[in-house]
Short mmCIF file of C-alpha atoms and ligand atoms in Angstrom, two decimals:
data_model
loop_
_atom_site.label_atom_id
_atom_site.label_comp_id
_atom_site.label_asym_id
_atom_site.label_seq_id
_atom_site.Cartn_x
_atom_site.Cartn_y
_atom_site.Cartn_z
CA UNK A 1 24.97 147.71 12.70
CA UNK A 2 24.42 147.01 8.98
CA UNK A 3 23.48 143.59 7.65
CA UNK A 4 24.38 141.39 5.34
CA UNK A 5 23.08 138.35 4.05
CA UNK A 6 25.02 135.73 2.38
CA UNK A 7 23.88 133.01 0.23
CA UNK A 8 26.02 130.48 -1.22
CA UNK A 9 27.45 127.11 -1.13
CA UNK A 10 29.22 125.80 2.17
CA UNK A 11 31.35 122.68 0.74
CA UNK A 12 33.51 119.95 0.43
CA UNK A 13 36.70 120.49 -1.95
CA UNK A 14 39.78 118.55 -3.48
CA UNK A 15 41.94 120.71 -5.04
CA UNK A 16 45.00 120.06 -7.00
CA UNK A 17 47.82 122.74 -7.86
CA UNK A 18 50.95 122.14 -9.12
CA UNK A 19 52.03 122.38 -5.37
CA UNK A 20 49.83 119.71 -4.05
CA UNK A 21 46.63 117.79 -3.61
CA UNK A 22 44.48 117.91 -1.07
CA UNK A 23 41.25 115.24 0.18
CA UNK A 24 38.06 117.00 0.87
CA UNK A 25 38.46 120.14 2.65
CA UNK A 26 36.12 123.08 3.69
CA UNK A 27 35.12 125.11 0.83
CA UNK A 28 32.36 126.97 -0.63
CA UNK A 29 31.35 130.00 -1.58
CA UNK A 30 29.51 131.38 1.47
CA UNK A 31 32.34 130.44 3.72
CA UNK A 32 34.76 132.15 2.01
CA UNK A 33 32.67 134.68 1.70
CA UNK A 34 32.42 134.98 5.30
CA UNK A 35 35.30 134.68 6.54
CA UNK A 36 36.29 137.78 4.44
CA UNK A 37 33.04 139.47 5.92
CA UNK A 38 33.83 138.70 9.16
CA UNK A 39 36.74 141.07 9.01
CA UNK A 40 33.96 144.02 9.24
CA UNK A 41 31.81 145.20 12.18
CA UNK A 42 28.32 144.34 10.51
CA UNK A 43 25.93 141.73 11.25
CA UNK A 44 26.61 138.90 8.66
CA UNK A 45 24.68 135.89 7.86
CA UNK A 46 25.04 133.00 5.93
CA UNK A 47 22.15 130.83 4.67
CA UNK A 48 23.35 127.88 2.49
CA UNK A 49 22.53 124.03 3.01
CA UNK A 50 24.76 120.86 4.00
CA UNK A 51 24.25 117.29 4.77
CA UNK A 52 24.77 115.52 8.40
CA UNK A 53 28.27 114.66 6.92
CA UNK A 54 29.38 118.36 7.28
CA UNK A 55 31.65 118.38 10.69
CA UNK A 56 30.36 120.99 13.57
CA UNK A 57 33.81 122.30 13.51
CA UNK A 58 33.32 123.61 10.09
CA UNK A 59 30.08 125.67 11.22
CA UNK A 60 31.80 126.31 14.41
CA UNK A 61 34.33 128.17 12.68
CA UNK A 62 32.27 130.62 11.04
CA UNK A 63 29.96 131.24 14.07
CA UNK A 64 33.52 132.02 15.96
CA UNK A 65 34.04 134.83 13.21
CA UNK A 66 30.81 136.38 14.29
CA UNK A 67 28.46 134.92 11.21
CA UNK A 68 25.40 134.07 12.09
CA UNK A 69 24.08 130.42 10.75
CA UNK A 70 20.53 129.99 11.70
CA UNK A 71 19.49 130.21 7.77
CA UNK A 72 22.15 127.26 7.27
CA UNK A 73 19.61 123.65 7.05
CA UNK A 74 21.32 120.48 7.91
CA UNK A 75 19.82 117.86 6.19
CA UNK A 76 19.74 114.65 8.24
CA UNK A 77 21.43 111.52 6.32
CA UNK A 78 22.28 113.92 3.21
CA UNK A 79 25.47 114.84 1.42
CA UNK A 80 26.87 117.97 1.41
CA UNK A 81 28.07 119.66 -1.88
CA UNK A 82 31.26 118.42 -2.84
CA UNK A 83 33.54 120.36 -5.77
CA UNK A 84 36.96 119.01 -7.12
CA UNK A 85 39.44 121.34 -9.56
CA UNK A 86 42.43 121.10 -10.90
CA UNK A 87 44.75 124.22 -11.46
CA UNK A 88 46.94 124.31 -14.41
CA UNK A 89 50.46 125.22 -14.17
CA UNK A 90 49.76 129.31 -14.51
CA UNK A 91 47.44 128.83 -11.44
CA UNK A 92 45.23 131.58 -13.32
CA UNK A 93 42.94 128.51 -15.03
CA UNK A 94 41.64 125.43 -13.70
CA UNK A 95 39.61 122.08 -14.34
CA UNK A 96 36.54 121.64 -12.54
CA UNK A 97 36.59 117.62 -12.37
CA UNK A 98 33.87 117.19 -10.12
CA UNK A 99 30.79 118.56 -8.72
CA UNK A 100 28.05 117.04 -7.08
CA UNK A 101 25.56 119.26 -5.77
CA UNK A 102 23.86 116.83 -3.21
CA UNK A 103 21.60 118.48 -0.86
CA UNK A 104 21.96 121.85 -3.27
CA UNK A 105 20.58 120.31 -5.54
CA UNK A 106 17.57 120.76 -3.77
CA UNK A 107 18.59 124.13 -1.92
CA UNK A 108 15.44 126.39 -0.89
CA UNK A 109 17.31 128.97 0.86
CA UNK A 110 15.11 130.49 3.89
CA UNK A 111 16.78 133.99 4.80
CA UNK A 112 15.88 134.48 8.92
CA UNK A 113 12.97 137.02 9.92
CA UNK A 114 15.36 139.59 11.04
CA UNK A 115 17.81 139.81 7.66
CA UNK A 116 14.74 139.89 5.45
CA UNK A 117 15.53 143.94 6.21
CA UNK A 118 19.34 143.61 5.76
CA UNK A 119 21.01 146.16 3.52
CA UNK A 120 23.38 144.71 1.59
CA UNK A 121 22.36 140.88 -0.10
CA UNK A 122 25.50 138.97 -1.26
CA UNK A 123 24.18 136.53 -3.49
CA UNK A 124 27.09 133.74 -3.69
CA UNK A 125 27.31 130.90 -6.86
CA UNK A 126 24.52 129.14 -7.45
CA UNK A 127 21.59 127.91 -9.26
CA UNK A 128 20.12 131.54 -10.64
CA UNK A 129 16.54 130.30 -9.19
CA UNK A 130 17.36 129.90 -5.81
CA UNK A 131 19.07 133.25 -6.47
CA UNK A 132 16.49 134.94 -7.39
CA UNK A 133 14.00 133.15 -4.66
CA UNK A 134 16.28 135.14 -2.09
CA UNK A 135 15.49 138.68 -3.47
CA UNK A 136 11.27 137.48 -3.42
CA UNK A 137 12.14 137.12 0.26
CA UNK A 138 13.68 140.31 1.16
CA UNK A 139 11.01 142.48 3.16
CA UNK A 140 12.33 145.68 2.58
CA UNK A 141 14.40 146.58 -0.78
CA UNK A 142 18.51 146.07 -0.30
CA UNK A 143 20.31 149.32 -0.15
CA UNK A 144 22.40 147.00 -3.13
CA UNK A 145 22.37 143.34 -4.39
CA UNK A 146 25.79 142.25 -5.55
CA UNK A 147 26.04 138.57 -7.33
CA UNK A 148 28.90 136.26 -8.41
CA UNK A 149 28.11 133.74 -10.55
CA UNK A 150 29.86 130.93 -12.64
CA UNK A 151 30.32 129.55 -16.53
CA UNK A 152 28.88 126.62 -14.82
CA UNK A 153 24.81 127.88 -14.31
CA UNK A 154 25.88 129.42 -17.97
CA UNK A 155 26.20 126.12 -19.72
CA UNK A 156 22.89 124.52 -17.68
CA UNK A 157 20.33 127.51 -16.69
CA UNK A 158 21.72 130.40 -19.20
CA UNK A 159 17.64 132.08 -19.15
CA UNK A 160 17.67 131.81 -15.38
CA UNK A 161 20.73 133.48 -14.80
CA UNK A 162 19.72 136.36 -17.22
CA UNK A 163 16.71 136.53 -15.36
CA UNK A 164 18.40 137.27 -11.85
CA UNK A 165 21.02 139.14 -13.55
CA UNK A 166 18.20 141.85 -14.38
CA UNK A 167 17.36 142.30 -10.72
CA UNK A 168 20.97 142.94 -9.55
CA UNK A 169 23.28 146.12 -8.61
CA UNK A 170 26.59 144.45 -9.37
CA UNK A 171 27.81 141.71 -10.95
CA UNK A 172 31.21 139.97 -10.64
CA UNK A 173 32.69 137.72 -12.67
CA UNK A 174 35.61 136.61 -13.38
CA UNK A 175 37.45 137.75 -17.16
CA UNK A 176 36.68 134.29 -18.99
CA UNK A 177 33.24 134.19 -17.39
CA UNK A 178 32.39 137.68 -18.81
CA UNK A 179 33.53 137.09 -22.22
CA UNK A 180 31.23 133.48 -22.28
CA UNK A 181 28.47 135.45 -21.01
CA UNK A 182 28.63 138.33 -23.35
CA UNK A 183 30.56 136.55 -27.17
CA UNK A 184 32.85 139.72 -26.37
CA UNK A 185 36.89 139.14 -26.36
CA UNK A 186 37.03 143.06 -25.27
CA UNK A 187 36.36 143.14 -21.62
CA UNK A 188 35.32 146.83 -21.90
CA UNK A 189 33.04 145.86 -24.23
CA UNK A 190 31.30 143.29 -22.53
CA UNK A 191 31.22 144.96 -19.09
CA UNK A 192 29.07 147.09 -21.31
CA UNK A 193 27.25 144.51 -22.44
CA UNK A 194 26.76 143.39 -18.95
CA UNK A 195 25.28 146.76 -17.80
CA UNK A 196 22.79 146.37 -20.53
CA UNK A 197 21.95 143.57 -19.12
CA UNK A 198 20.80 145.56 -15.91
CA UNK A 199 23.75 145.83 -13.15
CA UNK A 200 24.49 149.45 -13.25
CA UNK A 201 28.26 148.19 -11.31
CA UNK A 202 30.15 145.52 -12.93
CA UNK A 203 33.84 143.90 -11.40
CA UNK A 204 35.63 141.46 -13.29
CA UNK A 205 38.04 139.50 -11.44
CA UNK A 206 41.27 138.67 -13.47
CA UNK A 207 43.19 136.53 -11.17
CA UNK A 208 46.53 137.42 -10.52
CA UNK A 209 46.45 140.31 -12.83
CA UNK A 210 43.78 141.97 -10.35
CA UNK A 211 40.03 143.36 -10.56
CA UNK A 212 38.49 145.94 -13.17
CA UNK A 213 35.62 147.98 -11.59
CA UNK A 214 32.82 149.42 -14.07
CA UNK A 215 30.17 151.81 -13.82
CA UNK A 216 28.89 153.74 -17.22
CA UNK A 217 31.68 155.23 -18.27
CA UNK A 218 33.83 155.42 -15.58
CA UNK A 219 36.94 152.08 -14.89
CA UNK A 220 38.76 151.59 -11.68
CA UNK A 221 41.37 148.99 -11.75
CA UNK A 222 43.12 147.53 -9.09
CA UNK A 223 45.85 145.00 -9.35
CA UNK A 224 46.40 141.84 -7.70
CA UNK A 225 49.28 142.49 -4.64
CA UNK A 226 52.16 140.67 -6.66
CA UNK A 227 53.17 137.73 -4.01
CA UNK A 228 56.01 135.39 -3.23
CA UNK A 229 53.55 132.11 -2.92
CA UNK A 230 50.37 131.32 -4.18
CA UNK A 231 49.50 127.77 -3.64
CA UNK A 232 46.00 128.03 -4.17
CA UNK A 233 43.76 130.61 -6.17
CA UNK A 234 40.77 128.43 -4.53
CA UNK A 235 37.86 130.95 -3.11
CA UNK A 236 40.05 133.63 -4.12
CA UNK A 237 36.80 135.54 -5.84
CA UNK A 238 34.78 134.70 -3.20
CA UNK A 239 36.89 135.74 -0.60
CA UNK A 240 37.01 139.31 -2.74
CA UNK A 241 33.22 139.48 -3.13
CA UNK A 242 32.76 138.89 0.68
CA UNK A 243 35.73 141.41 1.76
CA UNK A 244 33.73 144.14 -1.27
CA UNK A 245 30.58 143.37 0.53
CA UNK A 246 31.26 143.62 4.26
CA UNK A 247 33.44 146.99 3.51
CA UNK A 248 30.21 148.49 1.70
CA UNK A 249 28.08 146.85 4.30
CA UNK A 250 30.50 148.58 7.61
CA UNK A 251 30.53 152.34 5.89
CA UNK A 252 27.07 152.42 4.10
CA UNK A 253 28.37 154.34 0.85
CA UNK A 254 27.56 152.40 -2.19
CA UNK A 255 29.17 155.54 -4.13
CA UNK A 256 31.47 154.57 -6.93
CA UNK A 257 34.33 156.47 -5.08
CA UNK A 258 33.70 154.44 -2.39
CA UNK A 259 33.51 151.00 -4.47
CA UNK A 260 36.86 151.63 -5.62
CA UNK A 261 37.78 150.95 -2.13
CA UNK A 262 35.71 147.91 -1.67
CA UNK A 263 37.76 146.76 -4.59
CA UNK A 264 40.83 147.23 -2.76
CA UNK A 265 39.86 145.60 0.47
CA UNK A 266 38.43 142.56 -1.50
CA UNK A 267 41.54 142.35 -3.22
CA UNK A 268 44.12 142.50 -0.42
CA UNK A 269 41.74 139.72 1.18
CA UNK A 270 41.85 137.61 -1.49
CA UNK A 271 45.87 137.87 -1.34
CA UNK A 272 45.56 136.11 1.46
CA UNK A 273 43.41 133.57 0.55
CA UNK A 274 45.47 132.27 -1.92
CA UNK A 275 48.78 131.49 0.35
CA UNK A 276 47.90 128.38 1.23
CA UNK A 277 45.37 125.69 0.41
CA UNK A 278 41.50 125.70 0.82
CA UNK A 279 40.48 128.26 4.40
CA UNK A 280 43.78 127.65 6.03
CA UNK A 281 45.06 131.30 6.02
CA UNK A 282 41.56 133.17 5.95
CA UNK A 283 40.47 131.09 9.47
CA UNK A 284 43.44 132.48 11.55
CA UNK A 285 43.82 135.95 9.64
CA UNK A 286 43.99 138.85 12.13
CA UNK A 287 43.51 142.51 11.68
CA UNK A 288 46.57 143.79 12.30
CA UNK A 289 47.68 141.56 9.00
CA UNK A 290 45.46 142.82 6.86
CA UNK A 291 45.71 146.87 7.69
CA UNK A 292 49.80 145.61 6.90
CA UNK A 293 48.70 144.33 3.83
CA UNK A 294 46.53 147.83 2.45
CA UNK A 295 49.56 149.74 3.12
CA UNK A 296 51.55 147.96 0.90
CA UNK A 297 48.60 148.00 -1.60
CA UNK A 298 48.53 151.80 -1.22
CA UNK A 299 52.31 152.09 -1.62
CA UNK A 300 52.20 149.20 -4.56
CA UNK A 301 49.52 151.87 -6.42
CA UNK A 302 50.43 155.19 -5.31
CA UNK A 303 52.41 157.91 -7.39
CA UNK A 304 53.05 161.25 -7.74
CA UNK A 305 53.23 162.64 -11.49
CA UNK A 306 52.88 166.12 -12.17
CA UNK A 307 51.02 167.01 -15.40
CA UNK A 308 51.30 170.13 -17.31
P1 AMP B 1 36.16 130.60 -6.48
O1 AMP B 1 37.52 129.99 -6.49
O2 AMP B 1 36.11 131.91 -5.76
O3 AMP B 1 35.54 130.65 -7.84
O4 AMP B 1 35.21 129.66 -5.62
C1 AMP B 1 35.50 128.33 -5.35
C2 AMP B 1 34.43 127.76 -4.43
O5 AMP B 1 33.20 127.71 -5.12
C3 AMP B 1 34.76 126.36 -4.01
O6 AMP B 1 35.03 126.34 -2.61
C4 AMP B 1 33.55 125.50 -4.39
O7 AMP B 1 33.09 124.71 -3.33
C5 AMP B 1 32.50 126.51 -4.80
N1 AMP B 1 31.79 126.09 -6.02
C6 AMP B 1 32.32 125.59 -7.15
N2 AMP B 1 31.35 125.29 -8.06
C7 AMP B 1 30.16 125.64 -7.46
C8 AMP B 1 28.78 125.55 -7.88
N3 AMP B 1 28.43 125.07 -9.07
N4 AMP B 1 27.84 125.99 -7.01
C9 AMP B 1 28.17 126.49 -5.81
N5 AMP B 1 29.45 126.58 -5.35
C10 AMP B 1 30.44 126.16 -6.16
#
């Protein structure tokens, strides 16, 4: 079976939407990166770092989806990262009002012997060091690298980030992200930008209005499935990187055509993940959902036109 590594931040969260508030609840990037992952037949694992405050029934939860946690470090008597946001009233922007990084502050990720040779690296949000110190670690080059990052390691390690950038297939990035990173309002013209900057694939997620997919001169776009509740947009690019990653991972075609339907996989996961608050609807999600869920993506984006 392929493998895929995930590295990213496994979390405490307090989110606020105009539909709520919630105390600290599981987040973070590698776990909703898994538990879109998880929906794959690949070998997945997540390496990240928490404190003895994180509850076993968190971890348990992923290692009942089939991802495998021995890179994960517990830190005895430390805090685990904890991130707070507030959504505004579109739901398509938010507030981050808090974030302590804790023990990732002083995260030296340590991938496990046998996924130093894993095909497909999904290199979650974080610092672009401990990024990059993944890629040093990798035995055997990745088939591809994908990495999501944040305006947040823009404002504090900008050189970093353009560093690991350089050493990375695809990119994604959410629309506001891409324009900081880039000075460009266009989005075409800063996914070009972008591949200057060395991914030769670059997505940028747009929220409710869906996902652009770039590659030279070629654009796939895929919208967001247009739903009757979204009560939290929390993980909701995560949960698309992880559901892009573990597709590419399960068929072993990094091919553009192919991408396009990594797109569309990532996306219908991510419709999920935002119908209720923090993990709640990605921890119980089954299958037979989900294969609902692309058929009314296909139907949503299908059309026959005949051209003269
Ligand atoms: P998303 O909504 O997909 O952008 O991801 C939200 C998740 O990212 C939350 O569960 C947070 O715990 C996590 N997160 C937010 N800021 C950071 C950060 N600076 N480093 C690592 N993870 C973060």
């Amino acid at each position: 079976m392929s493998k895929l590594v995930i590295v990213g931040s496994l979390a405490f969260d307090a989110i606020e939407t105009p539909f709520g508030k919630t105390d600290k609840i599981l987040g973070g990037a590698a776990t909703f990166i898994g538990l879109a992952a998880s929906h794959f037949e690949i070998d997945a694992a997540a390496v990240s770092i928490v404190g003895s405050d994180f509850p076993q029934e968190y971890l348990d939860l992923l290692l009942n989806r089939g991802i495998d946690l021995k890179g994960v470090e517990i830190v005895k008597d430390g805090k685990t990262f904890f991130w707070s946001g507030r959504y505004h009233n579109d739901m398509n922007s938010r507030d981050t009002l808090v974030t302590e990084l804790n023990t990732l502050a002083d995260f030296n990720p340590i991938i496990p012997e046998n996924y130093r040779d894993a095909s497909i690296v999904m290199l979650g949000n974080l610092h672009p060091i401990v990024q990059s110190s993944v890629l040093d670690q990798m035995t055997k080059k990745p088939d591809l690298v994908i990495l999501d990052t944040m305006n947040f390691w823009m404002d504090s390690a900008l050189e970093d980030l353009h560093n690991v950038i350089k050493r990375v297939d695809v990119i994604t990035i959410n629309d506001e992200e891409a324009r900081q990173l880039t000075g460009e309002y266009s989005l075409v013209v800063a996914a070009r930008k972008i591949h200057e900057m060395g991914p030769k694939y670059v997505v940028i997620k747009k929220g409710e209005h869906g996902a652009l997919l770039f590659h030279d001169d070629n654009v796939f776009y895929a919208p967001a499935l247009p739903l009757e509740a979204v009560f939290d947009p929390t993980g909701a690019g995560d949960t698309f990187a992880g559901g892009f990653a573990g597709y590419l991972a399960k068929t072993g075609d990094i091919s553009f055509e192919n991408m396009k339907n990594a797109v569309i996989y990532g996306s219908t996961l991510a419709s999920f993940c935002v119908e209720k608050f923090g993990t709640e609807r990605m921890v119980n999600l089954t299958s037979n959902e989900v294969h609902k869920r692309l058929l009314q993506f296909k139907q949503l984006t299908q059309f026959e036109i005949e051209l003269t």
